[in-house]
Amino acid sequence: MVDTPSWSQGYVTDTGYTHGFYRELSPAIITYALRLAGRRAPDIDKPFTYCELGFGQGMTLNALAAAFPHGEFWGTDFNPDHAAQAKMMADGAGLSNLKVFDASFQDFAEAATPQFDFIVFHGIWSWIIPEARQGILDFVRKKLKVGGAVYISFNALPGWGPAAPLRHLLYEFGRTQGGGTVDKIDKALDFATKLVESKQGFFGSVGGLDKRVEQIRKHNRRYVAHEYFNEAWTPDYFSDIAASMGEAKLSYAGSANPLDGFDHLNLSATAKPLLAEAKDPIFREVLRDFLLNRQFRRDLFLRGNLTLPTQERSAQLLGTRFVLTVARSSIPEKVKLPLGEMQLKAEIYDPLLDALAAGPVMLSSLIGKPEFAKITPNMLIEASAVLTGLNYAHPVGSESLIAARKALVGRLNQMMLGQFLAGEAGDRLISPVTGSEVVASVNDRLFVEALQAKAKDPVAHAANRLTRLGLSLNAGEKRLTTVADIVPVLTGVYKTFTEKTLPVYKQHGIL
Ligand SMILES: C[S@@+](CC[C@H](N)C(=O)[O-])C[C@H]1O[C@@H](n2cnc3c(N)ncnc32)[C@H](O)[C@@H]1O
């Protein structure tokens, strides 16, 4: 067995977490989601303070500190490897507005820090012991400003209900095995597969476990270690979360996902009247979780939950600038929503997508234009929320903010490209325009690097890099591994890149 240090509180520490970026943690998205929910949000045009509890590798925290140089960013993660990685990125990118610590939540609640406008904890609450949850609540109660916002995500009931025993089994099996956490994962999954196939007892009475085991198998092992192999693992009903937050003087403000506020996009005709029977806002959320069988929630709470009057809400949302985060031609006509596939109505979405593709554009500037004659302000608000929720669009900062963040975000992107060239995984770059991610495949990043290096032949440059990294290019069934084989195929990929992705990167100030 690997010894677990006493400071770990039963949390996995022998395997680092993934290098994820979560745009829902951005002050831009949090304030936007609060406005959509009709709540008064902290003002991020002025200096503000922000704290992330349990930042993992610190990718999100670093990107946000670079994206909001007028904000003061703090964070803690008790895994010193995580804190060191986050600090290395901050130092490398020259982020003087970010302070990282390796304190536990309990200790951090006692530390000298400012009061915060935002406190966020993503992927934390369901995986920590009760004392650590109490540490978070103490921190929030002591350190959140009046009017401040909290973001919490957690594993939700009833969605997790049927499969929760499977996670317990994986964990308990793992405990009986030697070696590190990652070594236990495949053994535990093989054992679970055998049990599921046996259809004995529990395994015969709960459906879908075979699919779930296979899904877990496909995930990154670092993610699986942190999701399934901690001592603590407790899914919650929303009402219990609301009660805990209530103890820290917070009340429920709305979902952090811009799509969630539109019932007609989420609920069937049968579910809608059932939900309407819930008059209490907290019970309404609980019932929604039952009707949607949700397994995961992202929620926003406020300390002082002020309603945004309807007209002010509209004015703030229409006064928001947006831009597309992907090529216009990559956005399908039919999109996947919780309710199923939905056709994006051409009469609304075509002119809006055209405008956002040429953006950044403020929604209010579209009103009165001939192509928007039949589109009401509320339709614009909803359509932009749908595109933002689907990660096709993003709110945009002011021109002065974009100018202020450009050099810092540029340095962070350079660091990320450097890490990629040193063999680390990654799938994004940060946009100076939105302060959030844009998707960047391996090939995209190779081309960006080639163009930044002013390579005479970007395709050959990228092909050389690819082979030096020990990576291959997939062409149908074939895996191409030599420069000579890669170049002809990559030439076509580069053509598509220059037509679709490069204009987006240029618009976002990445190149
Ligand atoms: C699942 S990871 C999520 C990381 C990050 N928020 C993300 O989503 O990428 C949970 C993180 O919380 C940290 N953590 C767990 N318990 C903690 C505690 N009591 N005090 C401080 N950090 C803790 C872990 O080290 C880990 O990095």
Coordinates of C-alpha atoms and ligand atoms in Angstrom, one line a residue:
M1 CA 0.0 0.0 0.0
V2 CA 1.1 3.6 -0.6
D3 CA 1.2 5.6 2.6
T4 CA -1.2 8.5 2.6
P5 CA 0.1 11.6 4.4
S6 CA -2.0 12.8 7.4
W7 CA -2.7 16.2 5.7
S8 CA -4.5 14.5 2.8
Q9 CA -7.7 13.8 4.8
G10 CA -8.3 10.7 2.8
Y11 CA -8.1 12.6 -0.5
V12 CA -6.0 11.2 -3.4
T13 CA -2.6 12.8 -3.4
D14 CA -0.3 10.3 -5.1
T15 CA -1.7 11.3 -8.5
G16 CA -2.0 14.9 -9.8
Y17 CA -5.3 16.1 -11.2
T18 CA -6.0 16.9 -14.9
H19 CA -5.1 20.3 -16.4
G20 CA -8.7 21.5 -17.0
F21 CA -10.0 25.0 -17.8
Y22 CA -13.6 25.6 -16.6
R23 CA -15.1 28.7 -18.1
E24 CA -18.1 28.6 -15.7
L25 CA -15.6 29.8 -13.1
S26 CA -14.9 33.0 -15.0
P27 CA -16.2 36.2 -13.4
A28 CA -17.5 37.0 -16.9
I29 CA -19.7 33.9 -17.0
I30 CA -20.7 34.0 -13.3
T31 CA -21.9 37.6 -13.6
Y32 CA -23.6 36.9 -16.9
A33 CA -25.4 33.8 -15.5
L34 CA -26.5 35.9 -12.4
R35 CA -28.0 38.5 -14.7
L36 CA -29.8 35.9 -16.8
A37 CA -31.2 34.5 -13.5
G38 CA -32.4 38.1 -12.7
R39 CA -29.9 38.7 -9.9
R40 CA -27.7 41.6 -9.1
A41 CA -24.1 40.6 -9.8
P42 CA -20.8 41.9 -8.5
D43 CA -19.3 44.6 -10.7
I44 CA -16.3 43.2 -12.6
D45 CA -15.5 46.4 -14.5
K46 CA -14.1 47.7 -11.2
P47 CA -11.3 46.1 -9.2
F48 CA -12.6 42.9 -7.5
T49 CA -11.3 40.0 -5.4
Y50 CA -11.6 36.3 -6.3
C51 CA -10.7 33.1 -4.5
E52 CA -10.7 29.5 -5.8
L53 CA -10.7 26.7 -3.2
G54 CA -9.1 23.5 -4.5
F55 CA -7.7 24.8 -7.8
G56 CA -6.1 21.5 -8.9
Q57 CA -3.3 22.3 -11.4
G58 CA -4.4 25.9 -11.3
M59 CA -5.0 26.2 -15.1
T60 CA -8.3 28.1 -14.6
L61 CA -7.0 30.3 -11.8
N62 CA -4.0 31.3 -13.9
A63 CA -6.0 32.0 -17.0
L64 CA -8.5 34.1 -15.1
A65 CA -5.8 36.1 -13.3
A66 CA -4.2 36.9 -16.7
A67 CA -7.7 37.7 -18.2
F68 CA -8.6 40.1 -15.4
P69 CA -5.5 42.1 -14.5
H70 CA -7.6 44.5 -12.4
G71 CA -8.8 41.6 -10.2
E72 CA -6.9 40.2 -7.3
F73 CA -6.8 36.4 -7.4
W74 CA -6.2 34.0 -4.5
G75 CA -6.4 30.2 -4.3
T76 CA -5.5 27.2 -2.2
D77 CA -5.0 23.5 -2.8
F78 CA -3.5 21.4 -0.1
N79 CA -1.6 19.3 -2.6
P80 CA 1.8 21.0 -2.7
D81 CA 2.5 19.6 -6.2
H82 CA -0.7 21.4 -7.4
A83 CA 0.2 24.6 -5.6
A84 CA 3.8 24.5 -7.1
Q85 CA 2.5 23.9 -10.6
A86 CA 0.0 26.8 -10.3
K87 CA 2.8 29.1 -8.9
M88 CA 5.2 28.1 -11.7
M89 CA 2.6 29.1 -14.3
A90 CA 1.9 32.4 -12.5
D91 CA 5.6 33.2 -12.2
G92 CA 6.2 32.2 -15.8
A93 CA 3.4 34.4 -17.1
G94 CA 4.4 37.2 -14.8
L95 CA 1.0 37.3 -13.0
S96 CA 1.5 39.7 -10.0
N97 CA -2.2 39.6 -9.1
L98 CA -2.3 35.8 -8.2
K99 CA -1.4 34.3 -4.8
V100 CA -1.5 30.6 -4.4
F101 CA -1.3 28.6 -1.1
D102 CA -1.1 24.9 -0.2
A103 CA -3.3 25.3 2.9
S104 CA -6.3 23.1 3.7
F105 CA -9.7 24.7 3.5
Q106 CA -9.8 24.5 7.3
D107 CA -6.5 26.4 7.7
F108 CA -7.3 28.8 5.0
A109 CA -10.4 29.9 6.8
E110 CA -8.0 31.1 9.6
A111 CA -5.5 32.8 7.3
A112 CA -5.1 36.5 6.6
T113 CA -6.8 37.2 3.3
P114 CA -9.0 40.0 1.9
Q115 CA -12.7 39.8 1.7
F116 CA -13.8 38.3 -1.6
D117 CA -16.3 39.2 -4.3
F118 CA -16.2 35.7 -5.7
I119 CA -15.4 32.4 -4.0
V120 CA -15.5 29.3 -6.3
F121 CA -15.1 25.6 -5.7
H122 CA -15.5 23.3 -8.6
G123 CA -15.3 19.5 -8.3
I124 CA -14.6 19.7 -4.5
W125 CA -17.7 19.4 -2.3
S126 CA -18.7 15.8 -3.0
W127 CA -15.2 14.4 -2.6
I128 CA -14.1 15.8 0.8
I129 CA -14.6 14.8 4.5
P130 CA -17.2 16.7 6.6
E131 CA -14.5 18.7 8.4
A132 CA -13.2 20.0 5.0
R133 CA -16.8 20.9 4.0
Q134 CA -17.1 22.8 7.3
G135 CA -13.7 24.5 6.5
I136 CA -15.3 25.8 3.2
L137 CA -18.4 27.0 4.9
D138 CA -16.3 28.8 7.6
F139 CA -14.2 30.4 4.9
V140 CA -17.3 31.6 3.0
R141 CA -19.0 32.9 6.1
K142 CA -15.9 34.8 7.1
K143 CA -14.5 35.9 3.8
L144 CA -17.3 36.6 1.3
K145 CA -18.2 40.2 0.9
V146 CA -21.8 41.3 1.2
G147 CA -23.1 41.1 -2.4
G148 CA -20.5 38.5 -3.2
A149 CA -21.1 35.3 -5.2
V150 CA -20.3 31.7 -4.6
Y151 CA -20.0 29.0 -7.3
I152 CA -20.3 25.4 -6.2
S153 CA -20.5 22.2 -8.2
F154 CA -21.4 18.8 -6.8
N155 CA -22.6 15.3 -7.5
A156 CA -26.4 15.4 -7.3
L157 CA -29.1 13.1 -6.1
P158 CA -31.2 11.4 -7.3
G159 CA -29.1 11.1 -10.5
W160 CA -26.2 9.4 -8.7
G161 CA -28.5 7.3 -6.6
P162 CA -28.6 4.0 -8.5
A163 CA -24.9 3.9 -9.3
A164 CA -23.5 5.3 -6.0
P165 CA -22.9 1.8 -4.7
L166 CA -20.8 1.0 -7.7
R167 CA -18.4 3.8 -6.7
H168 CA -18.3 2.5 -3.2
L169 CA -17.4 -0.9 -4.5
L170 CA -14.6 0.5 -6.7
Y171 CA -13.2 2.4 -3.8
E172 CA -13.4 -0.5 -1.3
F173 CA -11.9 -3.0 -3.9
G174 CA -9.1 -0.4 -4.4
R175 CA -8.3 -0.3 -0.7
T176 CA -7.6 -4.0 -0.7
Q177 CA -5.0 -3.7 -3.5
G178 CA -1.4 -2.6 -3.3
G179 CA 0.3 0.1 -5.3
G180 CA -0.7 3.7 -6.2
T181 CA -4.2 4.9 -7.0
V182 CA -3.7 4.8 -10.8
D183 CA -2.5 1.2 -10.6
K184 CA -5.7 0.2 -8.8
I185 CA -8.1 1.7 -11.3
D186 CA -7.9 -1.0 -14.1
K187 CA -8.0 -3.8 -11.6
A188 CA -11.0 -2.3 -9.9
L189 CA -12.8 -1.8 -13.2
D190 CA -12.0 -5.4 -14.4
F191 CA -13.4 -6.7 -11.1
A192 CA -16.5 -4.5 -11.5
T193 CA -17.0 -5.7 -15.1
K194 CA -17.0 -9.3 -13.8
L195 CA -19.6 -8.5 -11.2
V196 CA -21.8 -6.6 -13.6
E197 CA -21.7 -9.5 -16.0
S198 CA -22.6 -11.9 -13.2
K199 CA -26.0 -10.1 -12.8
Q200 CA -26.0 -11.3 -9.2
G201 CA -28.0 -9.4 -6.6
F202 CA -27.4 -5.6 -6.9
F203 CA -25.8 -6.1 -10.3
G204 CA -29.0 -7.8 -11.7
S205 CA -31.3 -5.2 -10.2
V206 CA -29.7 -1.9 -11.4
G207 CA -29.6 -1.3 -15.1
G208 CA -26.9 0.5 -17.1
L209 CA -24.0 -0.4 -14.9
D210 CA -22.1 -2.1 -17.8
K211 CA -22.3 1.2 -19.7
R212 CA -21.2 3.2 -16.7
V213 CA -18.1 0.9 -16.2
E214 CA -17.2 1.2 -19.8
Q215 CA -17.6 5.0 -19.6
I216 CA -15.3 5.2 -16.6
R217 CA -12.7 3.1 -18.5
K218 CA -12.6 5.8 -21.3
H219 CA -11.8 8.6 -18.9
N220 CA -8.3 10.0 -18.2
R221 CA -6.9 8.0 -15.3
R222 CA -6.1 11.1 -13.3
Y223 CA -9.7 12.1 -13.5
V224 CA -10.9 8.7 -12.4
A225 CA -8.5 8.6 -9.5
H226 CA -9.9 11.9 -8.2
E227 CA -13.6 11.2 -9.0
Y228 CA -13.8 7.6 -7.6
F229 CA -10.9 6.8 -5.3
N230 CA -11.2 9.3 -2.5
E231 CA -12.2 8.2 1.0
A232 CA -15.0 10.7 1.0
W233 CA -17.6 10.6 -1.8
T234 CA -21.0 12.0 -0.9
P235 CA -23.6 13.1 -3.5
D236 CA -26.3 15.5 -2.2
Y237 CA -29.8 16.7 -2.8
F238 CA -29.9 20.3 -3.8
S239 CA -32.0 21.2 -0.7
D240 CA -29.1 20.0 1.6
I241 CA -26.6 22.2 -0.3
A242 CA -29.0 25.2 0.0
A243 CA -29.3 24.5 3.7
S244 CA -25.5 24.3 4.1
M245 CA -25.0 27.5 2.2
G246 CA -27.8 29.1 4.2
E247 CA -25.6 28.5 7.3
A248 CA -23.0 30.7 5.6
K249 CA -25.6 33.4 5.0
L250 CA -26.0 32.6 1.3
S251 CA -29.1 32.1 -0.7
Y252 CA -29.7 30.4 -4.0
A253 CA -29.3 32.8 -7.0
G254 CA -29.5 30.5 -10.0
S255 CA -27.7 28.0 -12.2
A256 CA -24.1 28.7 -13.4
N257 CA -25.1 27.2 -16.8
P258 CA -26.8 29.9 -19.0
L259 CA -29.0 27.2 -20.6
D260 CA -30.6 26.1 -17.4
G261 CA -32.9 29.1 -17.1
F262 CA -35.0 28.3 -20.1
D263 CA -37.5 25.7 -19.1
H264 CA -38.8 25.1 -22.6
L265 CA -35.3 24.0 -23.7
N266 CA -34.9 21.6 -20.8
L267 CA -38.2 20.2 -19.8
S268 CA -40.7 18.1 -21.7
A269 CA -44.4 19.1 -22.1
T270 CA -45.2 16.4 -19.5
A271 CA -42.5 17.6 -17.0
K272 CA -43.3 21.3 -17.2
P273 CA -46.7 21.3 -15.4
L274 CA -45.3 18.9 -12.8
L275 CA -42.5 21.4 -12.0
A276 CA -45.1 24.2 -11.9
E277 CA -46.6 22.5 -8.9
A278 CA -43.5 23.4 -6.9
K279 CA -44.0 26.8 -5.4
D280 CA -40.9 26.9 -3.2
P281 CA -37.8 27.8 -5.1
I282 CA -35.6 25.3 -3.3
F283 CA -38.1 22.4 -3.7
R284 CA -38.4 23.5 -7.4
E285 CA -34.7 22.8 -7.9
V286 CA -35.0 19.4 -6.1
L287 CA -38.0 18.5 -8.2
R288 CA -36.1 19.6 -11.4
D289 CA -33.3 17.3 -10.4
F290 CA -35.8 14.4 -10.2
L291 CA -37.5 15.3 -13.5
L292 CA -34.2 15.6 -15.3
N293 CA -32.5 12.8 -13.2
R294 CA -29.5 15.2 -12.9
Q295 CA -26.1 13.8 -11.6
F296 CA -24.2 17.0 -11.5
R297 CA -25.0 20.6 -10.7
R298 CA -23.3 23.9 -11.0
D299 CA -24.9 26.5 -8.8
L300 CA -24.5 30.2 -7.8
F301 CA -25.3 31.6 -4.4
L302 CA -25.3 35.2 -3.2
R303 CA -24.7 36.9 0.1
G304 CA -27.6 39.3 -0.3
N305 CA -29.7 38.0 -3.1
L306 CA -31.0 41.1 -4.7
T307 CA -33.4 40.9 -7.6
L308 CA -32.5 42.7 -10.8
P309 CA -35.6 44.6 -11.9
T310 CA -36.8 43.3 -15.3
Q311 CA -35.9 46.4 -17.3
E312 CA -32.5 46.6 -15.8
R313 CA -31.9 42.9 -16.5
S314 CA -32.8 43.4 -20.1
A315 CA -30.6 46.6 -20.4
Q316 CA -27.6 44.8 -18.8
L317 CA -28.0 41.7 -21.0
L318 CA -28.6 43.7 -24.2
G319 CA -25.6 45.8 -23.2
T320 CA -23.3 42.7 -23.2
R321 CA -20.9 42.2 -26.1
F322 CA -20.5 38.7 -27.5
V323 CA -18.3 36.9 -30.0
L324 CA -18.3 33.4 -31.5
T325 CA -15.6 31.1 -30.0
V326 CA -15.6 28.8 -33.1
A327 CA -15.9 29.2 -36.8
R328 CA -19.4 30.2 -37.9
S329 CA -19.3 27.2 -40.3
S330 CA -18.6 24.8 -37.4
I331 CA -21.9 25.5 -35.7
P332 CA -24.5 22.9 -36.7
E333 CA -28.1 23.7 -37.6
K334 CA -29.3 21.1 -35.0
V335 CA -27.8 21.3 -31.5
K336 CA -28.0 19.0 -28.5
L337 CA -30.0 20.3 -25.6
P338 CA -31.1 18.5 -22.4
L339 CA -34.5 18.0 -24.1
G340 CA -33.0 16.5 -27.2
E341 CA -31.9 17.8 -30.6
M342 CA -33.1 21.3 -31.4
Q343 CA -33.1 23.0 -34.8
L344 CA -31.6 26.5 -34.4
K345 CA -34.3 28.6 -36.0
A346 CA -32.7 30.1 -39.1
E347 CA -34.7 33.3 -38.9
I348 CA -33.2 34.1 -35.4
Y349 CA -29.9 32.3 -35.4
D350 CA -28.6 33.1 -38.9
P351 CA -28.5 36.8 -38.6
L352 CA -27.2 36.6 -35.0
L353 CA -24.5 34.1 -35.9
D354 CA -23.4 36.3 -38.8
A355 CA -23.2 39.3 -36.6
L356 CA -21.3 37.4 -33.8
A357 CA -18.9 35.9 -36.4
A358 CA -18.0 39.4 -37.4
G359 CA -18.1 40.5 -33.7
P360 CA -17.5 41.4 -30.9
V361 CA -20.9 42.9 -31.0
M362 CA -23.3 44.3 -28.4
L363 CA -26.8 42.8 -28.7
S364 CA -28.5 46.2 -28.4
S365 CA -26.6 47.4 -31.5
L366 CA -28.5 44.8 -33.5
I367 CA -31.9 46.0 -32.6
G368 CA -33.4 48.1 -35.5
K369 CA -31.3 46.5 -38.2
P370 CA -33.4 45.2 -41.1
E371 CA -32.3 41.6 -40.7
F372 CA -33.3 41.7 -37.0
A373 CA -36.7 43.3 -37.6
K374 CA -38.6 40.3 -36.5
I375 CA -36.4 39.4 -33.6
T376 CA -37.4 40.8 -30.2
P377 CA -34.9 41.8 -27.5
N378 CA -36.0 38.8 -25.5
M379 CA -35.3 36.5 -28.4
L380 CA -31.8 38.0 -28.7
I381 CA -31.2 37.4 -25.0
E382 CA -32.3 33.8 -25.2
A383 CA -30.5 33.0 -28.5
S384 CA -27.2 34.5 -27.1
A385 CA -27.7 32.5 -23.9
V386 CA -28.2 29.3 -25.9
L387 CA -25.0 29.9 -27.9
T388 CA -23.1 30.8 -24.8
G389 CA -24.4 27.7 -22.9
L390 CA -23.3 25.5 -25.9
N391 CA -19.8 27.1 -25.8
Y392 CA -20.2 28.6 -29.3
A393 CA -20.2 32.2 -28.0
H394 CA -18.9 34.1 -25.0
P395 CA -19.4 37.5 -23.4
V396 CA -16.6 39.9 -24.3
G397 CA -14.8 42.4 -22.1
S398 CA -14.4 46.1 -22.9
E399 CA -11.7 47.2 -25.4
S400 CA -9.6 48.6 -22.6
L401 CA -9.8 45.2 -20.7
I402 CA -8.8 43.3 -23.9
A403 CA -5.8 45.6 -24.4
A404 CA -4.8 45.3 -20.7
R405 CA -5.0 41.5 -20.8
K406 CA -3.4 40.9 -24.2
A407 CA 0.3 40.6 -23.1
L408 CA -0.5 38.5 -20.0
V409 CA -2.7 36.1 -21.8
G410 CA -0.2 35.9 -24.6
R411 CA 2.6 34.9 -22.2
L412 CA 0.3 32.3 -20.6
N413 CA -0.4 30.9 -24.1
Q414 CA 3.3 30.8 -24.8
M415 CA 3.8 28.8 -21.5
M416 CA 1.0 26.4 -22.5
L417 CA 2.5 25.9 -26.0
G418 CA 5.9 25.3 -24.3
Q419 CA 4.5 22.7 -22.0
F420 CA 2.8 21.1 -25.0
L421 CA 6.1 21.0 -26.9
A422 CA 7.6 19.4 -23.8
G423 CA 5.1 16.6 -24.1
E424 CA 2.3 17.6 -21.8
A425 CA -1.3 17.2 -22.7
G426 CA -3.7 20.1 -23.3
D427 CA -6.5 21.0 -25.6
R428 CA -6.9 24.8 -25.5
L429 CA -5.5 28.3 -25.8
I430 CA -6.8 31.3 -23.9
S431 CA -8.5 34.2 -25.9
P432 CA -7.5 37.7 -24.9
V433 CA -10.9 38.8 -26.2
T434 CA -13.0 36.7 -23.9
G435 CA -10.5 35.7 -21.3
S436 CA -11.7 32.2 -21.7
E437 CA -10.6 29.1 -23.7
V438 CA -10.8 28.5 -27.4
V439 CA -10.4 24.9 -28.4
A440 CA -7.0 24.0 -29.9
S441 CA -6.4 20.5 -31.1
V442 CA -2.8 19.1 -31.3
N443 CA -2.7 20.2 -35.0
D444 CA -4.1 23.6 -34.2
R445 CA -1.4 24.2 -31.6
L446 CA 1.3 22.9 -33.9
F447 CA 0.2 25.4 -36.6
V448 CA 0.0 28.3 -34.1
E449 CA 3.6 27.5 -33.0
A450 CA 4.8 27.3 -36.7
L451 CA 3.2 30.6 -37.5
Q452 CA 4.5 32.3 -34.4
A453 CA 8.0 30.9 -35.3
K454 CA 7.4 32.4 -38.8
A455 CA 8.2 29.1 -40.3
K456 CA 8.7 29.2 -44.1
D457 CA 6.8 26.0 -44.5
P458 CA 4.4 25.7 -41.6
V459 CA 3.3 22.2 -42.6
A460 CA 6.8 20.8 -42.6
H461 CA 7.6 22.6 -39.4
A462 CA 4.5 21.1 -37.7
A463 CA 5.2 17.6 -39.1
N464 CA 8.7 17.7 -37.7
R465 CA 7.4 18.8 -34.3
L466 CA 4.8 16.1 -34.3
T467 CA 7.4 13.3 -35.0
R468 CA 9.8 14.8 -32.4
L469 CA 7.1 14.7 -29.8
G470 CA 6.6 11.0 -30.7
L471 CA 3.1 11.7 -31.8
S472 CA 1.4 10.4 -35.0
L473 CA -1.2 11.6 -37.4
N474 CA -4.3 9.5 -37.9
A475 CA -5.5 9.1 -41.5
G476 CA -8.5 6.8 -41.5
E477 CA -7.3 3.5 -40.2
K478 CA -3.6 4.4 -40.7
R479 CA -1.3 6.0 -38.1
L480 CA 1.3 8.1 -39.9
T481 CA 4.6 8.4 -38.0
T482 CA 7.2 9.7 -40.5
V483 CA 7.5 13.3 -41.8
A484 CA 7.3 12.1 -45.4
D485 CA 4.0 10.3 -44.7
I486 CA 2.6 13.1 -42.5
V487 CA 3.2 16.1 -44.7
P488 CA 0.8 15.3 -47.6
V489 CA -2.1 14.6 -45.2
L490 CA -1.2 17.6 -42.9
T491 CA -1.2 19.8 -46.0
G492 CA -5.0 19.3 -46.2
V493 CA -5.4 19.8 -42.5
Y494 CA -3.5 23.0 -42.7
K495 CA -5.7 24.3 -45.5
T496 CA -8.8 23.7 -43.4
F497 CA -7.1 25.3 -40.4
T498 CA -6.3 28.5 -42.4
E499 CA -9.9 28.7 -43.7
K500 CA -11.7 27.9 -40.5
T501 CA -9.7 28.2 -37.3
L502 CA -7.0 30.8 -38.2
P503 CA -9.6 33.6 -38.7
V504 CA -11.1 32.8 -35.3
Y505 CA -7.7 32.8 -33.7
K506 CA -6.9 36.2 -35.3
Q507 CA -10.3 37.6 -34.3
H508 CA -9.5 36.5 -30.7
G509 CA -6.0 38.1 -30.8
I510 CA -4.3 34.7 -30.3
L511 CA -2.2 35.2 -33.5
Ligands
LIG1 C1 -11.2 17.0 -8.2 S1 -10.0 18.2 -7.9 C2 -10.7 19.6 -8.6 C3 -9.6 20.6 -9.0 C4 -10.1 21.9 -9.8 N1 -11.1 22.6 -9.0 C5 -10.6 21.4 -11.1 O1 -11.9 21.3 -11.2 O2 -9.8 21.2 -12.0 C6 -10.1 18.6 -6.2 C7 -9.0 19.4 -5.6 O3 -9.2 19.7 -4.2 C8 -8.0 19.6 -3.5 N2 -8.5 19.4 -2.1 C9 -9.2 18.3 -1.6 N3 -9.4 18.5 -0.3 C10 -8.8 19.6 0.1 C11 -8.7 20.3 1.3 N4 -9.3 19.8 2.5 N5 -8.1 21.5 1.4 C12 -7.5 22.0 0.2 N6 -7.6 21.4 -1.0 C13 -8.2 20.2 -1.0 C14 -7.3 18.4 -4.1 O4 -5.9 18.4 -3.9 C15 -7.7 18.6 -5.6 O5 -6.7 19.3 -6.3

